[in-house]
Coordinates of C-alpha atoms in Angstrom, one line a residue:
M373 CA 23.4 -12.2 2.3
E374 CA 26.1 -14.5 1.1
A375 CA 29.1 -12.7 -0.6
S376 CA 28.6 -14.7 -3.9
L377 CA 25.0 -14.0 -4.0
M378 CA 25.6 -10.2 -3.3
A379 CA 28.2 -10.1 -6.1
D380 CA 25.7 -11.8 -8.5
L381 CA 23.0 -9.2 -7.4
Q382 CA 25.4 -6.3 -8.0
R383 CA 26.2 -7.7 -11.5
F384 CA 22.5 -8.1 -12.2
L385 CA 21.9 -4.5 -11.2
Q386 CA 24.9 -3.2 -13.1
D387 CA 23.6 -4.6 -16.3
R388 CA 20.5 -2.5 -15.7
C389 CA 22.7 0.7 -14.9
L390 CA 21.8 0.4 -11.2
S391 CA 23.8 -0.1 -8.0
V392 CA 23.1 -0.7 -4.3
L393 CA 24.9 1.4 -1.7
N394 CA 24.7 1.4 2.1
L395 CA 23.7 4.9 3.4
P396 CA 23.9 5.9 7.1
Q397 CA 20.4 5.6 8.7
K398 CA 18.9 4.4 5.5
G399 CA 20.7 1.2 4.9
R400 CA 20.7 -0.4 1.5
S401 CA 19.7 2.1 -1.3
L402 CA 19.2 1.9 -5.0
F403 CA 21.0 4.3 -7.3
T404 CA 21.0 4.8 -11.0
T405 CA 24.3 5.0 -13.0
R406 CA 22.8 6.8 -16.0
D407 CA 20.2 9.4 -16.8
I408 CA 16.6 8.1 -16.8
R409 CA 13.7 9.6 -18.8
P410 CA 10.1 10.0 -17.6
G411 CA 8.1 6.7 -17.9
E412 CA 11.1 4.5 -18.3
V413 CA 11.1 1.1 -16.5
I414 CA 13.9 1.2 -13.8
L415 CA 13.4 -2.3 -12.3
S416 CA 10.8 -5.1 -12.4
Q417 CA 10.4 -8.3 -10.5
N418 CA 8.1 -11.2 -10.2
P419 CA 7.1 -12.0 -6.6
Y420 CA 9.1 -14.4 -4.6
I421 CA 5.8 -15.5 -3.2
C422 CA 2.2 -14.0 -3.4
V423 CA -1.3 -14.9 -2.4
P424 CA -4.8 -13.4 -3.5
N425 CA -6.8 -11.4 -1.0
N426 CA -9.5 -14.0 -0.4
T427 CA -12.3 -13.1 1.9
S428 CA -15.7 -14.6 2.9
S429 CA -17.3 -12.5 0.3
E430 CA -14.8 -12.7 -2.6
S431 CA -12.3 -15.3 -3.8
R432 CA -9.6 -15.1 -6.4
C433 CA -7.6 -17.6 -8.5
D434 CA -4.4 -18.4 -6.8
G435 CA -2.6 -18.3 -10.1
C436 CA -4.0 -15.1 -11.9
F437 CA -6.0 -13.4 -9.1
K438 CA -9.2 -13.5 -11.5
T439 CA -12.6 -13.9 -9.9
N440 CA -14.4 -15.8 -12.6
N441 CA -15.3 -19.5 -13.0
L442 CA -13.5 -20.5 -9.8
K443 CA -13.3 -23.9 -8.4
K444 CA -12.0 -24.7 -4.9
C445 CA -9.0 -27.0 -4.5
S446 CA -10.6 -30.5 -3.7
G447 CA -7.8 -31.2 -1.2
C448 CA -7.3 -28.3 1.1
Q449 CA -10.7 -26.6 0.4
V450 CA -8.8 -23.2 0.9
V451 CA -7.2 -22.3 -2.5
W452 CA -9.2 -21.5 -5.6
Y453 CA -8.3 -21.8 -9.3
C454 CA -9.9 -20.5 -12.5
G455 CA -8.8 -23.5 -14.6
S456 CA -6.3 -26.2 -15.1
S457 CA -3.7 -23.9 -16.5
C458 CA -3.3 -21.9 -13.3
Q459 CA -3.6 -25.0 -11.2
K460 CA -0.7 -26.7 -13.1
S461 CA 1.5 -23.6 -12.9
E462 CA 1.0 -23.5 -9.1
W463 CA 1.1 -27.1 -8.4
K464 CA 4.9 -27.7 -7.6
L465 CA 4.4 -25.4 -4.6
H466 CA 0.8 -26.0 -3.8
R467 CA 1.0 -29.7 -3.6
H468 CA 3.1 -29.3 -0.4
E469 CA 0.9 -26.5 0.9
C470 CA -2.2 -28.5 0.2
K471 CA -1.0 -31.4 2.4
A472 CA -0.1 -29.0 5.1
L473 CA -3.4 -27.3 5.1
T474 CA -5.3 -30.6 4.9
R475 CA -3.7 -31.7 8.2
L476 CA -5.3 -28.8 9.8
E477 CA -8.7 -29.3 11.3
K478 CA -11.5 -27.8 9.0
E479 CA -12.7 -25.4 11.7
K480 CA -9.2 -24.0 12.0
R481 CA -8.7 -23.5 8.2
K482 CA -10.9 -20.3 8.4
F483 CA -8.1 -18.7 10.4
V484 CA -5.7 -19.1 7.5
T485 CA -5.6 -15.5 6.4
P486 CA -3.7 -14.3 3.2
T487 CA -0.8 -13.3 5.5
I488 CA -0.6 -16.7 7.1
R489 CA -0.7 -18.4 3.7
L490 CA 2.1 -16.0 2.5
M491 CA 4.3 -17.2 5.4
V492 CA 3.4 -20.9 4.8
K493 CA 4.4 -20.6 1.1
L494 CA 7.6 -18.7 2.1
F495 CA 9.0 -21.6 4.1
I496 CA 7.8 -24.3 1.6
K497 CA 9.4 -22.5 -1.3
R498 CA 12.7 -22.0 0.7
N499 CA 12.8 -25.8 1.4
L500 CA 11.9 -26.6 -2.3
Q501 CA 14.7 -24.4 -3.5
N502 CA 17.2 -25.8 -0.9
E503 CA 16.2 -29.3 -2.2
K504 CA 16.6 -28.1 -5.8
V505 CA 13.0 -28.9 -6.7
L506 CA 12.6 -25.2 -7.5
L507 CA 15.2 -23.1 -9.3
I508 CA 17.3 -20.5 -7.3
T509 CA 18.1 -17.5 -9.3
T510 CA 19.9 -14.1 -8.7
T511 CA 16.5 -12.4 -8.0
D512 CA 14.5 -15.3 -6.8
N513 CA 16.2 -16.8 -3.6
Y514 CA 15.6 -16.8 0.1
S515 CA 18.8 -15.0 0.8
L516 CA 17.1 -11.8 -0.4
V517 CA 14.3 -12.3 2.1
E518 CA 16.9 -12.9 4.9
A519 CA 18.6 -9.5 3.9
L520 CA 15.2 -7.5 4.6
V521 CA 15.0 -5.3 7.6
S522 CA 12.5 -6.5 10.3
H523 CA 12.7 -3.8 13.0
M524 CA 12.1 -6.4 15.6
S525 CA 13.7 -4.3 18.3
E526 CA 11.2 -1.6 17.8
I527 CA 8.1 -3.7 18.0
D528 CA 6.0 -3.3 21.1
E529 CA 5.0 -6.2 23.4
Q530 CA 1.4 -6.5 22.0
Q531 CA 2.5 -6.7 18.4
M532 CA 5.1 -9.3 19.4
L533 CA 2.5 -11.3 21.1
L534 CA 0.4 -11.3 17.9
Y535 CA 3.3 -12.4 15.8
A536 CA 4.1 -15.2 18.2
Q537 CA 0.4 -16.4 17.9
M538 CA 0.6 -16.3 14.2
A539 CA 3.9 -18.1 14.2
N540 CA 2.4 -20.9 16.3
L541 CA -0.4 -21.3 13.7
V542 CA 2.2 -21.4 10.8
N543 CA 4.3 -24.0 12.8
L544 CA 1.1 -26.0 13.3
I545 CA 0.4 -26.1 9.6
L546 CA 4.0 -26.7 8.4
Q547 CA 5.3 -29.1 11.0
F548 CA 8.8 -28.5 9.8
P549 CA 11.4 -29.6 12.5
S550 CA 14.0 -27.1 11.0
V551 CA 11.7 -24.0 11.3
D552 CA 12.3 -21.8 14.4
L553 CA 9.2 -20.0 15.9
R554 CA 11.4 -16.8 16.3
E555 CA 12.4 -16.9 12.6
I556 CA 8.7 -17.1 11.6
A557 CA 7.9 -14.2 14.0
E558 CA 10.8 -12.2 12.5
N559 CA 9.5 -12.8 9.0
F560 CA 6.0 -11.6 9.9
S561 CA 7.7 -8.3 11.0
K562 CA 9.5 -8.3 7.6
F563 CA 6.2 -8.7 5.9
S564 CA 4.8 -5.7 7.8
C565 CA 7.6 -3.5 6.6
N566 CA 8.4 -5.0 3.1
A567 CA 5.3 -6.9 1.6
H568 CA 3.4 -5.0 -1.1
S569 CA -0.3 -4.9 -2.0
I570 CA -0.7 -6.2 -5.5
C571 CA -3.1 -3.8 -7.3
D572 CA -4.9 -3.7 -10.7
S573 CA -4.8 -0.9 -13.1
E574 CA -7.4 1.0 -10.9
L575 CA -5.3 0.6 -7.8
R576 CA -7.7 -1.9 -6.3
P577 CA -5.9 -4.4 -4.1
Q578 CA -6.0 -8.0 -5.3
G579 CA -3.3 -9.7 -3.3
I580 CA -0.1 -9.4 -1.4
G581 CA 3.3 -10.3 -2.5
L582 CA 7.0 -10.2 -1.4
F583 CA 9.4 -8.5 -3.9
P584 CA 12.8 -8.5 -2.1
L585 CA 14.6 -6.7 -4.9
V586 CA 12.0 -3.8 -5.0
S587 CA 12.1 -3.6 -1.2
I588 CA 15.7 -2.2 -1.5
I589 CA 14.1 1.0 -2.8
N590 CA 13.7 3.6 0.0
H591 CA 10.8 5.8 0.6
S592 CA 10.5 9.5 0.0
C593 CA 7.5 11.8 0.3
S594 CA 8.7 13.4 -2.8
P595 CA 9.6 10.2 -4.8
N596 CA 11.2 10.2 -8.3
A597 CA 9.6 6.8 -9.2
V598 CA 6.4 5.0 -8.8
L599 CA 5.7 1.2 -8.2
V600 CA 2.8 -0.1 -10.4
F601 CA 1.8 -3.7 -11.1
E602 CA 1.4 -5.5 -14.4
E603 CA -0.6 -8.5 -13.4
Q604 CA 1.6 -9.9 -10.6
M605 CA 4.9 -8.2 -11.7
A606 CA 6.1 -5.3 -9.7
V607 CA 7.3 -2.5 -12.1
V608 CA 9.2 0.5 -11.0
R609 CA 8.9 3.5 -13.4
A610 CA 10.4 7.0 -13.4
M611 CA 8.0 9.8 -12.7
G612 CA 10.3 12.4 -14.3
N613 CA 13.8 12.9 -15.4
I614 CA 16.3 11.2 -13.0
S615 CA 20.0 12.3 -13.1
K616 CA 22.9 9.7 -13.1
D617 CA 24.1 8.9 -9.5
S618 CA 20.6 9.8 -8.0
E619 CA 18.9 7.6 -5.5
I620 CA 15.8 5.9 -6.7
T621 CA 12.8 6.5 -4.4
I622 CA 9.2 5.5 -4.2
S623 CA 6.5 6.4 -1.7
Y624 CA 5.4 3.7 0.7
I625 CA 2.3 5.7 1.7
E626 CA -0.3 8.1 0.3
T627 CA 1.7 11.4 0.0
A628 CA -1.5 13.5 0.1
G629 CA -1.3 14.6 3.6
S630 CA 0.4 17.0 6.1
T631 CA 3.9 16.3 7.2
L632 CA 2.7 15.1 10.6
T633 CA 0.1 12.8 9.1
R634 CA 2.7 11.2 6.9
Q635 CA 5.2 10.9 9.6
K636 CA 2.7 9.2 11.8
S637 CA 1.7 6.7 9.1
L638 CA 5.3 5.9 8.3
K639 CA 6.3 5.4 12.0
E640 CA 3.2 3.1 12.7
Q641 CA 3.4 1.0 9.6
Y642 CA 7.1 1.0 8.6
L643 CA 8.8 1.9 11.9
F644 CA 11.0 4.8 10.7
H645 CA 11.1 8.5 10.9
C646 CA 11.2 10.0 7.3
Q647 CA 14.0 12.6 6.7
C648 CA 13.3 13.4 3.1
A649 CA 13.4 17.0 1.9
R650 CA 9.7 17.5 2.2
C651 CA 9.6 16.2 5.8
N652 CA 12.6 18.3 6.8
N653 CA 10.4 21.4 6.0
V654 CA 8.1 20.6 9.0
G655 CA 7.2 23.8 10.8
K656 CA 8.4 26.1 8.1
P657 CA 5.9 28.6 6.5
H658 CA 5.4 26.5 3.3
D659 CA 4.8 23.3 5.3
I660 CA 2.3 25.1 7.6
E661 CA 0.4 26.4 4.6
E662 CA 0.4 23.0 2.8
S663 CA -1.0 21.3 6.0
A664 CA -3.7 23.9 6.5
I665 CA -4.8 23.5 2.7
L666 CA -4.7 19.7 2.7
E667 CA -6.3 19.1 6.2
G668 CA -7.8 22.5 7.3
Y669 CA -10.9 24.6 6.7
R670 CA -11.9 27.1 4.0
C671 CA -12.4 30.8 4.3
S672 CA -16.0 32.0 5.1
N673 CA -15.7 34.2 2.0
E674 CA -16.6 31.8 -0.8
K675 CA -14.6 33.8 -3.3
C676 CA -11.4 33.7 -1.2
T677 CA -8.9 30.9 -1.8
G678 CA -6.9 31.5 1.5
F679 CA -6.0 29.1 4.1
L680 CA -7.0 29.2 7.8
L681 CA -4.9 29.0 10.9
R682 CA -6.1 28.9 14.5
D683 CA -6.8 32.3 16.0
P684 CA -4.4 33.1 18.8
E685 CA -7.4 34.3 20.9
E686 CA -9.0 30.8 20.5
K687 CA -12.1 32.4 18.9
G688 CA -11.8 30.4 15.8
F689 CA -9.8 30.3 12.5
V690 CA -8.3 33.3 10.7
C691 CA -7.9 33.4 6.9
Q692 CA -4.2 34.2 6.1
K693 CA -5.3 36.0 2.9
C694 CA -8.3 38.1 3.7
L695 CA -7.9 37.9 7.6
L696 CA -11.6 37.0 8.0
L697 CA -12.4 35.1 11.2
R698 CA -14.4 31.9 11.0
S699 CA -15.9 31.1 14.4
K700 CA -15.5 27.8 16.2
E701 CA -19.3 27.5 16.5
E702 CA -19.8 27.6 12.8
V703 CA -17.1 25.0 12.2
K704 CA -18.5 22.8 14.9
K705 CA -22.0 22.9 13.5
L706 CA -20.9 21.9 9.9
A707 CA -18.6 19.2 11.3
S708 CA -21.6 17.9 13.3
D709 CA -23.9 17.9 10.3
L710 CA -21.3 16.2 8.2
K711 CA -20.7 13.4 10.8
T712 CA -24.5 12.7 10.8
V713 CA -24.4 12.2 7.1
S714 CA -21.1 10.4 6.8
E715 CA -22.3 7.7 9.3
K716 CA -25.2 6.7 6.9
A717 CA -22.8 6.5 3.8
P718 CA -21.8 2.9 3.0
A719 CA -18.0 2.4 2.5
S720 CA -18.7 -0.3 -0.1
P721 CA -22.2 0.2 -1.6
S722 CA -23.7 -2.8 -3.3
A723 CA -24.7 -2.6 -7.0
E724 CA -28.4 -2.1 -6.2
N725 CA -27.7 0.6 -3.6
K726 CA -25.3 2.6 -5.7
Q727 CA -27.6 5.3 -6.8
A728 CA -28.7 5.9 -3.3
A729 CA -25.1 6.0 -2.1
I730 CA -24.3 8.5 -4.8
E731 CA -27.0 10.9 -3.4
L732 CA -25.6 10.5 0.2
Y733 CA -22.1 11.2 -1.0
K734 CA -23.2 14.2 -2.9
T735 CA -24.7 15.5 0.3
M736 CA -21.5 14.9 2.1
E737 CA -19.6 16.7 -0.7
K738 CA -21.8 19.9 -0.4
L739 CA -21.2 20.0 3.4
Q740 CA -17.5 19.4 2.8
V741 CA -17.4 22.2 0.2
K742 CA -18.7 24.6 3.0
L743 CA -16.3 23.4 5.7
Y744 CA -13.0 22.4 4.0
H745 CA -10.4 24.1 1.6
S746 CA -11.1 23.3 -2.0
F747 CA -7.8 21.3 -2.1
S748 CA -8.7 19.3 1.0
I749 CA -7.8 15.7 1.0
T750 CA -11.2 14.8 2.7
L751 CA -13.1 16.5 -0.1
M752 CA -10.9 14.9 -2.7
R753 CA -11.5 11.4 -1.3
T754 CA -15.3 12.0 -1.3
R755 CA -15.1 13.0 -5.0
E756 CA -13.0 10.1 -5.9
K757 CA -15.7 7.8 -4.4
L758 CA -18.4 9.6 -6.3
L759 CA -16.2 9.3 -9.5
K760 CA -15.8 5.5 -9.0
M761 CA -19.6 4.9 -8.5
L762 CA -20.6 7.1 -11.5
M763 CA -18.1 5.1 -13.6
D764 CA -19.5 1.9 -12.4
L765 CA -23.0 3.1 -13.4
E766 CA -21.6 4.5 -16.8
I767 CA -22.7 8.0 -16.0
W768 CA -19.8 9.3 -18.0
R769 CA -20.5 13.1 -18.3
E770 CA -20.9 13.6 -14.5
A771 CA -17.8 11.4 -14.0
L772 CA -15.9 13.6 -16.2
N773 CA -17.0 16.7 -14.1
Y774 CA -15.5 15.0 -11.1
C775 CA -12.3 14.3 -12.8
R776 CA -11.9 17.9 -13.6
L777 CA -12.4 18.7 -9.9
I778 CA -9.9 16.0 -8.7
V779 CA -7.0 16.4 -11.2
P780 CA -6.0 20.1 -10.1
V781 CA -5.7 18.8 -6.4
Y782 CA -3.1 16.2 -7.5
Q783 CA -1.4 18.7 -9.7
S784 CA -1.1 21.2 -6.9
M785 CA 0.4 18.4 -4.6
S786 CA 3.1 17.4 -7.2
T787 CA 4.0 21.1 -7.6
S788 CA 4.3 21.6 -3.9
S789 CA 6.3 18.4 -3.4

């Protein structure tokens, strides 16, 4: 990043009692220069670029991400709008994207995924800002994108080939002589590590966006802040009291999982090995217990709340509280029955099939209660699915009962973190 823009950014952050420091093995990191109270907004940013998650079954307005009263752009036949207001707000950028997409054969336009569109819009916006058609500001400029980490050296050959193919399609759409294929591929790698899913208040993904300022914030499996969205704006709020001179951290992944599960997820998607305080406990007694509770089996004694570890003699699993042995055969039988039922359960049940889906998920839940620990992540996910379906059908009393089962699991995880 240019020195003048970096200085502007530091001033912008100083006005908000924040600063950026470079830490060994972590790179740029965001720190607070004052005490922060729970719930306070630490930082907010509108996306540098964003696109809705349009699929063959559902489309969203390019301006507001709503799904009602949509009309397709008459030019490119790819983008949708809910009305003239959103169309006008997007027109400075979309008029150039529209021309580019129109040059593409109609058959090839179906390959223009949200990620491809995000890249096309990125380079169009960069050019428009360079030509002073669009305003450059401290928090809305391509230099912030250039400063993002790509991890290109850690990408395997297969992934590199995929990025190269995607870069060729973007180049075909844009036809900009100044755009380098390697730069496009590198930006795809940056998207993989830095782009965020824009979610609604119920955490349902609606689109993807690039928020380069928010991307400065590092990951922790025991974060002190949370990233939420107010429409398309990314808002970082404090989860508890944060002391002056502390690093601000958020979680990039679902923190409900064993250390090994979290580490695997972070390495595969974000290409780094987490060394937060929680991950540094790997293999220690508390970590072993937490992993066994979140991802392991329950004691055969229904009244016992103990967690199970594998029997040294390979006969099964031993409860660490009451020392009762649970045989491998019993576990295998329940797991097999559960698999049979789960294969019938729809991932996204239609409105007319929701009641039948509820019954299937309840059968799954009964088997999971017999198999897994009461604080198991798998059991919690099934109950969350049931909660969502019951709320959709406005069966409020039963939905409340599931809330009462789910909340203690989250409370136990926040305590253990």
